[in-house]
Amino acid sequence: MPLGYFHSPVPIRTIGPGDIRCDINHIQAAREQLLQWPNRGPKWYLAADACLAAIDGKVPPDEVRKVFVEAAMEAGFLLLES
């Protein structure tokens, strides 16, 4: 299975001590991060569904990126570039 790389990475902060930046640049990494988030709002579910659909080849990687960004923003994990 190809990883399904995004056109550009999504900068997020990870869960754990301190604010650690992680650049998510493919579907599998997005899926792994989503599974670690404690709060699962409506956008989380859209992103999780998009990841699974992309793994099955039904959704392009950049559509996953779009909904992953929205989910990260909703959950407070998105790091905005300065």
Coordinates of C-alpha atoms in Angstrom, one line a residue:
M1 CA 0.0 0.0 0.0
P2 CA 1.4 3.4 -0.9
L3 CA 1.6 5.9 1.9
G4 CA -0.4 8.6 0.1
Y5 CA 1.8 11.6 0.7
F6 CA 0.2 15.1 1.1
H7 CA 1.3 18.0 -1.1
S8 CA 2.6 19.7 2.1
P9 CA 2.9 18.6 5.7
V10 CA 0.5 19.5 8.5
P11 CA 2.3 20.8 11.6
I12 CA 0.7 19.6 14.8
R13 CA 1.7 19.4 18.4
T14 CA 1.8 15.9 19.9
I15 CA 0.3 14.6 23.1
G16 CA 2.8 14.3 26.0
P17 CA 5.0 16.4 28.1
G18 CA 6.0 19.6 26.5
D19 CA 4.9 20.9 23.1
I20 CA 6.6 18.7 20.5
R21 CA 6.0 19.6 16.9
C22 CA 5.3 16.8 14.4
D23 CA 4.9 17.4 10.7
I24 CA 2.3 14.9 9.3
N25 CA 2.9 14.3 5.6
H26 CA 1.0 11.1 4.7
I27 CA -2.3 9.3 5.4
Q28 CA -0.9 6.6 7.7
A29 CA 0.8 9.2 9.9
A30 CA -2.5 11.2 10.1
R31 CA -4.4 8.1 11.0
E32 CA -1.9 7.2 13.8
Q33 CA -2.1 10.7 15.2
L34 CA -5.9 10.7 15.2
L35 CA -6.0 7.5 17.2
Q36 CA -3.9 9.2 19.9
W37 CA -6.2 12.2 20.4
P38 CA -8.4 12.0 23.5
N39 CA -11.2 14.2 22.3
R40 CA -13.1 13.1 19.2
G41 CA -15.4 15.7 17.8
P42 CA -17.3 15.7 14.5
K43 CA -14.3 16.7 12.4
W44 CA -12.3 13.9 14.0
Y45 CA -14.8 11.3 12.7
L46 CA -14.7 12.9 9.2
A47 CA -10.9 12.7 9.2
A48 CA -10.8 9.1 10.5
D49 CA -13.3 8.1 7.8
A50 CA -11.3 9.9 5.1
C51 CA -8.1 8.1 6.2
L52 CA -9.8 4.7 5.9
A53 CA -11.3 5.6 2.6
A54 CA -7.9 6.7 1.3
I55 CA -6.3 3.5 2.4
D56 CA -8.9 1.7 0.3
G57 CA -8.0 4.1 -2.6
K58 CA -11.4 5.9 -2.6
V59 CA -10.2 9.3 -1.4
P60 CA -7.1 11.2 -2.6
P61 CA -4.4 12.1 -0.1
D62 CA -5.0 15.9 -0.3
E63 CA -8.7 15.4 0.6
V64 CA -7.5 13.6 3.7
R65 CA -5.1 16.4 4.4
K66 CA -7.9 19.0 4.2
V67 CA -10.1 17.2 6.8
F68 CA -7.1 16.3 9.0
V69 CA -6.3 20.0 9.2
E70 CA -9.9 20.8 10.2
A71 CA -9.8 18.0 12.8
A72 CA -6.5 19.2 14.2
M73 CA -7.8 22.7 14.5
E74 CA -11.0 21.5 16.2
A75 CA -9.0 19.5 18.7
G76 CA -6.4 22.3 19.3
F77 CA -3.4 20.4 17.9
L78 CA -2.8 22.4 14.8
L79 CA 0.3 24.6 14.9
L80 CA -0.2 27.7 12.8
E81 CA 2.8 28.9 10.9
S82 CA 4.1 32.3 12.0

